[in-house]
Short mmCIF file of C-alpha atoms and ligand atoms in Angstrom, two decimals:
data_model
loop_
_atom_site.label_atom_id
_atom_site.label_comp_id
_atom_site.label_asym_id
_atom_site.label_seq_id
_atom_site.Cartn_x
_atom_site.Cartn_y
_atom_site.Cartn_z
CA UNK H 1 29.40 6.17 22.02
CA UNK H 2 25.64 6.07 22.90
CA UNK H 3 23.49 8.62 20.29
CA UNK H 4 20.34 9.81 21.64
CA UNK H 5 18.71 8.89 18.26
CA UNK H 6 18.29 5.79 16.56
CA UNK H 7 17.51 4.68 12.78
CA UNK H 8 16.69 1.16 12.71
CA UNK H 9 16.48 -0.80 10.03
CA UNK H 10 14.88 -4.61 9.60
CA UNK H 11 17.00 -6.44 7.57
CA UNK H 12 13.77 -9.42 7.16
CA UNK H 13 11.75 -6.63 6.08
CA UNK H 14 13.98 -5.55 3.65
CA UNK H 15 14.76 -9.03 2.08
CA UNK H 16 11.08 -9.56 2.13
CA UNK H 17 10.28 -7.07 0.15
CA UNK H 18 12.59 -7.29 -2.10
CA UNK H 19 11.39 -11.03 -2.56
CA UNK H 20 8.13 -9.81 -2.85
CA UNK H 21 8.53 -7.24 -5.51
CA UNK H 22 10.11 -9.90 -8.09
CA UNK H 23 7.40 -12.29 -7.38
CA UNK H 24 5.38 -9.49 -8.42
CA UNK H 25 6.96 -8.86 -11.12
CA UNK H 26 7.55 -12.62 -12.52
CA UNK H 27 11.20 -11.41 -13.34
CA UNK H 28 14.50 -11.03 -11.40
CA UNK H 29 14.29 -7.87 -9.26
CA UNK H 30 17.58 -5.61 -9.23
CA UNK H 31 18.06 -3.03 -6.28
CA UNK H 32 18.80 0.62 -6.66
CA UNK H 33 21.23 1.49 -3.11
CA UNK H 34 21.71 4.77 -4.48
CA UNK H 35 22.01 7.67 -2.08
CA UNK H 36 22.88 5.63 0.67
CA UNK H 37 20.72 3.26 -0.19
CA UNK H 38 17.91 6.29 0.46
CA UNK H 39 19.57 7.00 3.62
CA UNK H 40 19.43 3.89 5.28
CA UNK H 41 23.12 2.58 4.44
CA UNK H 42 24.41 0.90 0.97
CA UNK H 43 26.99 -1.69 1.93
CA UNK H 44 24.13 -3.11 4.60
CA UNK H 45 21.45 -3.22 1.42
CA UNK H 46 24.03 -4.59 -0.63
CA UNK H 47 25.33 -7.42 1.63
CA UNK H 48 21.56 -7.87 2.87
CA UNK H 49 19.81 -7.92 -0.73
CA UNK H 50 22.59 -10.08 -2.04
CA UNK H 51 22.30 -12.83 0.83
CA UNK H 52 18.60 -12.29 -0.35
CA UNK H 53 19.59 -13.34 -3.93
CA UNK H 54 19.40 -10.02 -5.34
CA UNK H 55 22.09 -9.72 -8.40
CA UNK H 56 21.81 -6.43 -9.52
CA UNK H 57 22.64 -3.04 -8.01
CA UNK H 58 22.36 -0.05 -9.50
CA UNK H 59 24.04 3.64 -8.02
CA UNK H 60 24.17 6.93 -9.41
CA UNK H 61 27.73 7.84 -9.20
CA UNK H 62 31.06 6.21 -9.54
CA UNK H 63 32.07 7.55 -5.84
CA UNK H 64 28.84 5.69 -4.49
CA UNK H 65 30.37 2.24 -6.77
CA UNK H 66 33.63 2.98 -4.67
CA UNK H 67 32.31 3.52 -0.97
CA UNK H 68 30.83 -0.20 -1.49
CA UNK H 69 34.11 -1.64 -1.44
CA UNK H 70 34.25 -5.31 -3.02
CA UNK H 71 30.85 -6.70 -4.58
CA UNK H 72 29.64 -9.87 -2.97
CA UNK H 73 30.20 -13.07 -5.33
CA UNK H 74 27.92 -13.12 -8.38
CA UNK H 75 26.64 -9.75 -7.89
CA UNK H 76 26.80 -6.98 -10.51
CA UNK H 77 26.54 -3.05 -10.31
CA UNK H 78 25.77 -0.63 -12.80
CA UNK H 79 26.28 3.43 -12.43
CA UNK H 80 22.61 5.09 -13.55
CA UNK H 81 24.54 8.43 -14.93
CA UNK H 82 27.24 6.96 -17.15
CA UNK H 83 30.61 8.00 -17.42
CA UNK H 84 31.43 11.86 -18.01
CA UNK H 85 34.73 13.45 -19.09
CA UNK H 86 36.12 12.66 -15.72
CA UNK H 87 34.85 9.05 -15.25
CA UNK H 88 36.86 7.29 -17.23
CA UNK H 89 39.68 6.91 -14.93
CA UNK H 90 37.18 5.54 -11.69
CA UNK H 91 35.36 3.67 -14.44
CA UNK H 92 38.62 2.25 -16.25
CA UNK H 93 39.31 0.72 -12.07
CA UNK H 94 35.54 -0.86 -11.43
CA UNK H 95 34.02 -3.51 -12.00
CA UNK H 96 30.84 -1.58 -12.25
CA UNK H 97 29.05 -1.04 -15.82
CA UNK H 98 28.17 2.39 -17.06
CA UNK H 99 24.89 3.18 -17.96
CA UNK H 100 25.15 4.92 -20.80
CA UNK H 101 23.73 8.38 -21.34
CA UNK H 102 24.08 10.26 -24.42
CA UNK H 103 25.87 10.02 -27.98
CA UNK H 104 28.51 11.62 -26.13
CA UNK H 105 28.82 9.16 -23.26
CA UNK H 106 28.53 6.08 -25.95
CA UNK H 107 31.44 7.82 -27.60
CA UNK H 108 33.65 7.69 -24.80
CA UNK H 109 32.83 4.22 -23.72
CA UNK H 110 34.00 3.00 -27.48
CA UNK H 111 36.83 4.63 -27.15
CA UNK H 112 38.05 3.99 -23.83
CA UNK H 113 35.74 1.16 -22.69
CA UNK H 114 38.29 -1.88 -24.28
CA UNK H 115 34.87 -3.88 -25.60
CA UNK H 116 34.04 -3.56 -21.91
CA UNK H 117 29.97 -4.45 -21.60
CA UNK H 118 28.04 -1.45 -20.64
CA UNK H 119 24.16 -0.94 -20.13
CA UNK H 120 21.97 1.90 -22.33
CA UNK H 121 19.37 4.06 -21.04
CA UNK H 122 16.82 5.54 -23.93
CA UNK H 123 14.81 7.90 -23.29
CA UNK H 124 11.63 7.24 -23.73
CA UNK H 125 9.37 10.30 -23.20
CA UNK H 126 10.99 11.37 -19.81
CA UNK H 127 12.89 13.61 -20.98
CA UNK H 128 15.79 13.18 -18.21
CA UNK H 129 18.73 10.81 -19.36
CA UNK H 130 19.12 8.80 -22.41
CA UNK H 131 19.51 8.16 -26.31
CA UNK H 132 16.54 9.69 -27.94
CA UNK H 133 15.32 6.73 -30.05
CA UNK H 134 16.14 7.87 -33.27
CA UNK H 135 19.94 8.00 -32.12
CA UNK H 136 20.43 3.78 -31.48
CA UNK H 137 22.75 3.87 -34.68
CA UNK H 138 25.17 5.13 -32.59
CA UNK H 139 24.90 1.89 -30.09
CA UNK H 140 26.59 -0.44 -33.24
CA UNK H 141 29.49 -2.05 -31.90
CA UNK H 142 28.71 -1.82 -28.11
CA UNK H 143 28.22 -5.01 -25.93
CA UNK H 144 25.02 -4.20 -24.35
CA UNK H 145 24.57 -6.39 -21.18
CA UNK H 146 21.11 -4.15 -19.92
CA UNK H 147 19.15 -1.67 -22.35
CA UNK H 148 16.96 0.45 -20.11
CA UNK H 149 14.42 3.09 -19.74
CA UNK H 150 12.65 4.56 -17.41
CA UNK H 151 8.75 5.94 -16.70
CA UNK H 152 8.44 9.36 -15.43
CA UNK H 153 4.73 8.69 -14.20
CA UNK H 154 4.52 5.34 -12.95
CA UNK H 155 3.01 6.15 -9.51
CA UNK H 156 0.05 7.50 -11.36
CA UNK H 157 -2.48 6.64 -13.83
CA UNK H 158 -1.35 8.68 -16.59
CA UNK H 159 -1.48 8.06 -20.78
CA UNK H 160 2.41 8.15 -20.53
CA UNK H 161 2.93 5.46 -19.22
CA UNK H 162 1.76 3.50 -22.24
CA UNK H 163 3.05 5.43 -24.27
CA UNK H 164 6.56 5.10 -22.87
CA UNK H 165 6.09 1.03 -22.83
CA UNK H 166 4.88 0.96 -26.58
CA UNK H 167 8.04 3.42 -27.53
CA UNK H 168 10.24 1.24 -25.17
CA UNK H 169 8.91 -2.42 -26.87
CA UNK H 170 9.99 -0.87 -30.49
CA UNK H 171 13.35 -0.11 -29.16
CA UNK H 172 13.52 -3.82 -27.96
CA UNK H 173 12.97 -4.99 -31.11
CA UNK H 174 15.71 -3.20 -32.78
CA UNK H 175 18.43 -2.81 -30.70
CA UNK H 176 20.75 -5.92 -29.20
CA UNK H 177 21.35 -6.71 -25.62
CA UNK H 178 21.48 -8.99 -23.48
CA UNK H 179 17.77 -8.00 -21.22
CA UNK H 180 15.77 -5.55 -21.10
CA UNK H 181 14.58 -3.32 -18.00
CA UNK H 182 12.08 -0.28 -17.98
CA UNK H 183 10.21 -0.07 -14.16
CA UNK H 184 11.24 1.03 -10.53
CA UNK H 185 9.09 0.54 -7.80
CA UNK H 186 5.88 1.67 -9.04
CA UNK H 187 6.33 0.27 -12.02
CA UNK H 188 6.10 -2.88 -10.95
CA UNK H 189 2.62 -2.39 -10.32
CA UNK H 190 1.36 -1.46 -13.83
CA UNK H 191 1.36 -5.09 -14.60
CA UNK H 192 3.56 -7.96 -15.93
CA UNK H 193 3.28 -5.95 -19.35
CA UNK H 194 6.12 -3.40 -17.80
CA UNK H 195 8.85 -5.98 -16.49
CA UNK H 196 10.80 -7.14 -19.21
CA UNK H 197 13.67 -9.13 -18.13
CA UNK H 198 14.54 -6.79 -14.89
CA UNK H 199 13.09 -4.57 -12.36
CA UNK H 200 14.59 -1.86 -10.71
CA UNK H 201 13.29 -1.55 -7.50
CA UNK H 202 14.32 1.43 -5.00
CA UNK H 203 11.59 2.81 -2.47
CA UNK H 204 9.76 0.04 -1.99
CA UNK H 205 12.49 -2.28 -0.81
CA UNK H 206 13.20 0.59 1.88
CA UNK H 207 8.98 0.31 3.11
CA UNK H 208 7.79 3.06 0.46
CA UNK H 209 4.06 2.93 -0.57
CA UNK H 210 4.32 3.73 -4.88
CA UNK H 211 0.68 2.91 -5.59
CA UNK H 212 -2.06 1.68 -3.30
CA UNK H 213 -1.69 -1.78 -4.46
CA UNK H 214 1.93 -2.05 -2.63
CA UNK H 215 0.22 -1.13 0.67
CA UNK H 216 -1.61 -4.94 1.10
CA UNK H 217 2.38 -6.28 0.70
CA UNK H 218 5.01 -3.91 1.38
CA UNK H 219 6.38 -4.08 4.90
CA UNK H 220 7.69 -1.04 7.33
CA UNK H 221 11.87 -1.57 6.90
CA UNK H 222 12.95 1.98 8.92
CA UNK H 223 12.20 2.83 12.59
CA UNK H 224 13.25 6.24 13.94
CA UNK H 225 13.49 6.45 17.42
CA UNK H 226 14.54 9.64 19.69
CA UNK H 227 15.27 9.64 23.51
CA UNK H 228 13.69 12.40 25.59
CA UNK H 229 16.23 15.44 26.74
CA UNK H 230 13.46 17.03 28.99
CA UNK H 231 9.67 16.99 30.46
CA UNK H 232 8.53 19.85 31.51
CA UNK H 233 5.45 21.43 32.08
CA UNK H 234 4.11 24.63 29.65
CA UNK H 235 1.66 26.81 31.54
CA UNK H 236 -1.62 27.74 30.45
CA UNK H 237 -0.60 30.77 27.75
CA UNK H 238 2.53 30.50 27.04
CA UNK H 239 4.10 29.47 24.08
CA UNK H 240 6.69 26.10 23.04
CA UNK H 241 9.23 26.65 20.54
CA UNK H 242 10.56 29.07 17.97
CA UNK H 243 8.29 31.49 16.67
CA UNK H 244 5.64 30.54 19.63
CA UNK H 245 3.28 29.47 16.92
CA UNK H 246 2.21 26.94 20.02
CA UNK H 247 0.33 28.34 22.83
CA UNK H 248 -1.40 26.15 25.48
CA UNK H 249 -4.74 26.81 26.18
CA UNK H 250 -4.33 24.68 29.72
CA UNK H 251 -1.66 23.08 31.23
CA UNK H 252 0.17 20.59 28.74
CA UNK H 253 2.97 17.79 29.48
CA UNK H 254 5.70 18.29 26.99
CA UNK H 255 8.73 16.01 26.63
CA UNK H 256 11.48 17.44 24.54
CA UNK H 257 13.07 14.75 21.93
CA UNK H 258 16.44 14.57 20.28
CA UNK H 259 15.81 14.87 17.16
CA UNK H 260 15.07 17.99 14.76
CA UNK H 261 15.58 19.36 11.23
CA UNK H 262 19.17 18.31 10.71
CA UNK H 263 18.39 14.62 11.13
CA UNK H 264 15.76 14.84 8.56
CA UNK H 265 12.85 15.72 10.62
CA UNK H 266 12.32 18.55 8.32
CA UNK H 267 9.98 21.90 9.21
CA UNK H 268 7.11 20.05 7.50
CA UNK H 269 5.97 18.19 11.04
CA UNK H 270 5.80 21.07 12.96
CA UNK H 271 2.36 21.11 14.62
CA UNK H 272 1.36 18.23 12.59
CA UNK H 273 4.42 15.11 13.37
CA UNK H 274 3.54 12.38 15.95
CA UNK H 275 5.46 10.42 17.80
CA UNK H 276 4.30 7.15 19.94
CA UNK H 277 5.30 6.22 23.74
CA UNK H 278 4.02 2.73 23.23
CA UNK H 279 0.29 3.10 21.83
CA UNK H 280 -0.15 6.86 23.17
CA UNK H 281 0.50 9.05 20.14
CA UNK H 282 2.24 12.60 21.31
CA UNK H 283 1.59 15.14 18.74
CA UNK H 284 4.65 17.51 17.97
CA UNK H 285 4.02 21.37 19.68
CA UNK H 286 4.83 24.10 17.54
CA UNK H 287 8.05 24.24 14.99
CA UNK H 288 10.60 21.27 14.74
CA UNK H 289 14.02 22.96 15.76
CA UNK H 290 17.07 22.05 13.93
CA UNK H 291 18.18 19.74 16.93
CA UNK H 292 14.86 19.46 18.68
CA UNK H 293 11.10 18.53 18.38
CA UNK H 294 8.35 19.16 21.71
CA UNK H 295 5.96 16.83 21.69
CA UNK H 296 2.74 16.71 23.99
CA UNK H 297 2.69 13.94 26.71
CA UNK H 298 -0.37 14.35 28.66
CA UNK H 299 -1.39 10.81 27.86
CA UNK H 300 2.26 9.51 29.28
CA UNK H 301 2.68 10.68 32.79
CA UNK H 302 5.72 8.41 33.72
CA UNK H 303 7.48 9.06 30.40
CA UNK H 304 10.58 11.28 31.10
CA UNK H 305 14.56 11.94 30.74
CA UNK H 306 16.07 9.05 28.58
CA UNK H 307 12.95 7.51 27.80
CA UNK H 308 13.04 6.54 23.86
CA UNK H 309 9.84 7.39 22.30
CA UNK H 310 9.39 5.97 18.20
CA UNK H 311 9.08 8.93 15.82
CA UNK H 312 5.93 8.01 13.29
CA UNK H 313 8.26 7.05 10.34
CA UNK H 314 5.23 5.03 8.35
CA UNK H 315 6.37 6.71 5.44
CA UNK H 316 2.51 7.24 4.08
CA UNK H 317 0.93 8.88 7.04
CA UNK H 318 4.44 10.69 7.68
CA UNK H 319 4.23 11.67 4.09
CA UNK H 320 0.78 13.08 4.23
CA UNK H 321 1.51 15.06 7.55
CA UNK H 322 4.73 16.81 6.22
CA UNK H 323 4.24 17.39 2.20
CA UNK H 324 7.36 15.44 1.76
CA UNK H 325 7.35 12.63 -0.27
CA UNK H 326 8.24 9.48 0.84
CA UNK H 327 11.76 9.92 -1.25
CA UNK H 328 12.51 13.21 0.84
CA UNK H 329 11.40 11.29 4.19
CA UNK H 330 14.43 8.70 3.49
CA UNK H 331 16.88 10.62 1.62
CA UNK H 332 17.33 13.39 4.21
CA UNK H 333 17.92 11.00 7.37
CA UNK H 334 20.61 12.72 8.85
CA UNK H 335 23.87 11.21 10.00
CA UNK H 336 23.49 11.70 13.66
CA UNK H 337 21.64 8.47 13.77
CA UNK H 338 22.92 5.84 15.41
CA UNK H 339 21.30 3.08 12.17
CA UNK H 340 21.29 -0.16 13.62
CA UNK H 341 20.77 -3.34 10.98
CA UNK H 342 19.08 -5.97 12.74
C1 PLP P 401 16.27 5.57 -8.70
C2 PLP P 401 15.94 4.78 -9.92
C3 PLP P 401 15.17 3.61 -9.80
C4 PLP P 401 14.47 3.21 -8.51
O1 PLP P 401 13.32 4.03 -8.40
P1 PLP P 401 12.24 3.89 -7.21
O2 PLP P 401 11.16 4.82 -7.62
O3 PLP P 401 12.92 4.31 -5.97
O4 PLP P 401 11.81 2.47 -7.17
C5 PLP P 401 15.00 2.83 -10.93
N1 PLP P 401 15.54 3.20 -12.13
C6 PLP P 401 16.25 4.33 -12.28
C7 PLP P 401 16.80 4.68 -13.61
C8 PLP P 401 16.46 5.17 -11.18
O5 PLP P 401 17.14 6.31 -11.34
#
């Protein structure tokens, strides 16, 4: 059936970047297609990044590892939050490596994982998931195929960030595995210092900006798109929307779009979202309703019912305009879209 709202997704862009961000890096780039592969769709990214010549995939949760179905040939996937009391069973059925947590998890994996290779995440200052350093003794034994960590301030400037890499190159030295891995996305763009043997790429494959210097190379990958229910004319003093936080001071064109807070076009835009009818930019009237947006259309007089007009989805500017960051902007893309791979 035809949806009045439309998430489409490049499929060059996205193998372009991905390309892009290991030649950056000087290392093989893996691809986190967690969450949906941030909303846009994980079996797409998977099949799409793999054709690319991207190996490694990384989720969050066993359930995610499942809803991929069968892993292209020569392509691994790891699960980011290791395997808790009641993993073992979906684990003991993958193919999929944990990513080991804690003492606890490590534990577990010896006892249940049948010499199984696993990956390791220390912690190296973040203070999220992972081995504190001083507990490696209880890695002895374990065949590590990836030993991780992972910067909590990469998209900034910020004195932890070397301090996390110094921390992470003395656990390198000391504890076996097979390659080493410490960046995501912004990461990458602290320098060749950061990549070790892997990258772990997420936003930036899907068109995110982490630092300024991704802007120059990182290409749009998600267009949202929403067809126009209504035009109609608001009269000089009244008011548009819930709330009537809009009032028109004269006469304004409004077309009414398909698309509102539970696709993701969270309360953020209201007043201050655009949308674009070719190169006129419409900018959203008053709140964003749960199924609805106004925008003004002054500048398009033929636009009108079942016209499509392109929601700005340029996740920096959209970013700035909403306070949401550029994760949120993906992450929450509803599932009323019609998401169209092409
Ligand atoms: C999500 C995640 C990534 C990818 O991060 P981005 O900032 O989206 O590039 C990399 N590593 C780990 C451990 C993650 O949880």
């Amino acid at each position: 059936m035809d949806r009045p709202l439309r998430l489409t997704i490049d499929k060059t862009s996205l193998a372009q970047n991905w390309r892009t961000l290991a030649e950056r890096a000087g290392v093989p780039a893996g691809a986190a297609i967690k969450a949906n592969a941030y909303g846009l769709g994980a079996r797409e990214a998977l099949h799409t990044l793999a054709e690319a010549g991207c190996r490694d995939f990384f989720v969050s949760i066993w359930a995610e590892a499942e809803e991929l179905g069968p892993l292209p040939e020569g392509t691994n996937l790891a699960v980011l939050h290791g395997v808790g009391p009641a993993d073992m069973e979906a684990a003991s059925r993958s193919n999929a490596r944990p990513v080991l947590n804690s003492v606890e998890q490590v534990a577990r994996w010896k006892l249940a994982g049948a010499g199984r290779p696993c990956d390791v995440m220390i912690d190296t200052g973040m203070n999220r998931l992972g081995l504190r350093p001083e507990e490696v003794g209880a890695l002895d034994g374990l065949a590590i195929d990836t030993l991780h960590s992972h910067l909590a301030c990469a998209d900034e400037d910020h004195a932890l960030n070397g301090t996390q890499l110094q921390r992470f190159r003395e656990i390198a030295g000391s504890v076996q595995a097979r390659r080493y891995s410490l960046v995501n996305s912004a990461g990458i763009y602290l320098g060749r210092d950061y990549s070790f043997d892997l990258v772990r790429p997420g936003l930036a494959l899907y068109g995110g900006i982490p630092r300024d210097e991704a802007q120059a190379e990182i290409r749009q990958v998600a267009r949202v798109e929403a067809q126009v229910v209504q035009r109609r004319t608001i009269r000089a003093g009244e008011s548009c929307g819930y709330g009537a936080t809009f009032v028109a001071e004269a006469d304004v064109e409004a077309a009414i779009l398909n698309v509102g807070y539970a696709d993701g076009y969270l309360r953020g835009f209201s007043s201050r979202g655009t949308a674009f009818a070719g190169e006129f930019a419409l900018p959203v009237l008053g709140r964003v309703s749960m199924d609805l947006i106004a925008v003004d259309c002054d500048v398009a007089p033929s636009l009108g019912e079942g016209d499509w007009v392109e929601i700005d989805y340029d996740l920096r500017t959209a970013a700035e305009a909403s306070g949401l960051s550029q994760y949120e902007l993906l992450t929450t893309l509803g599932s009323r879209f019609e998401r169209r791979w092409v």
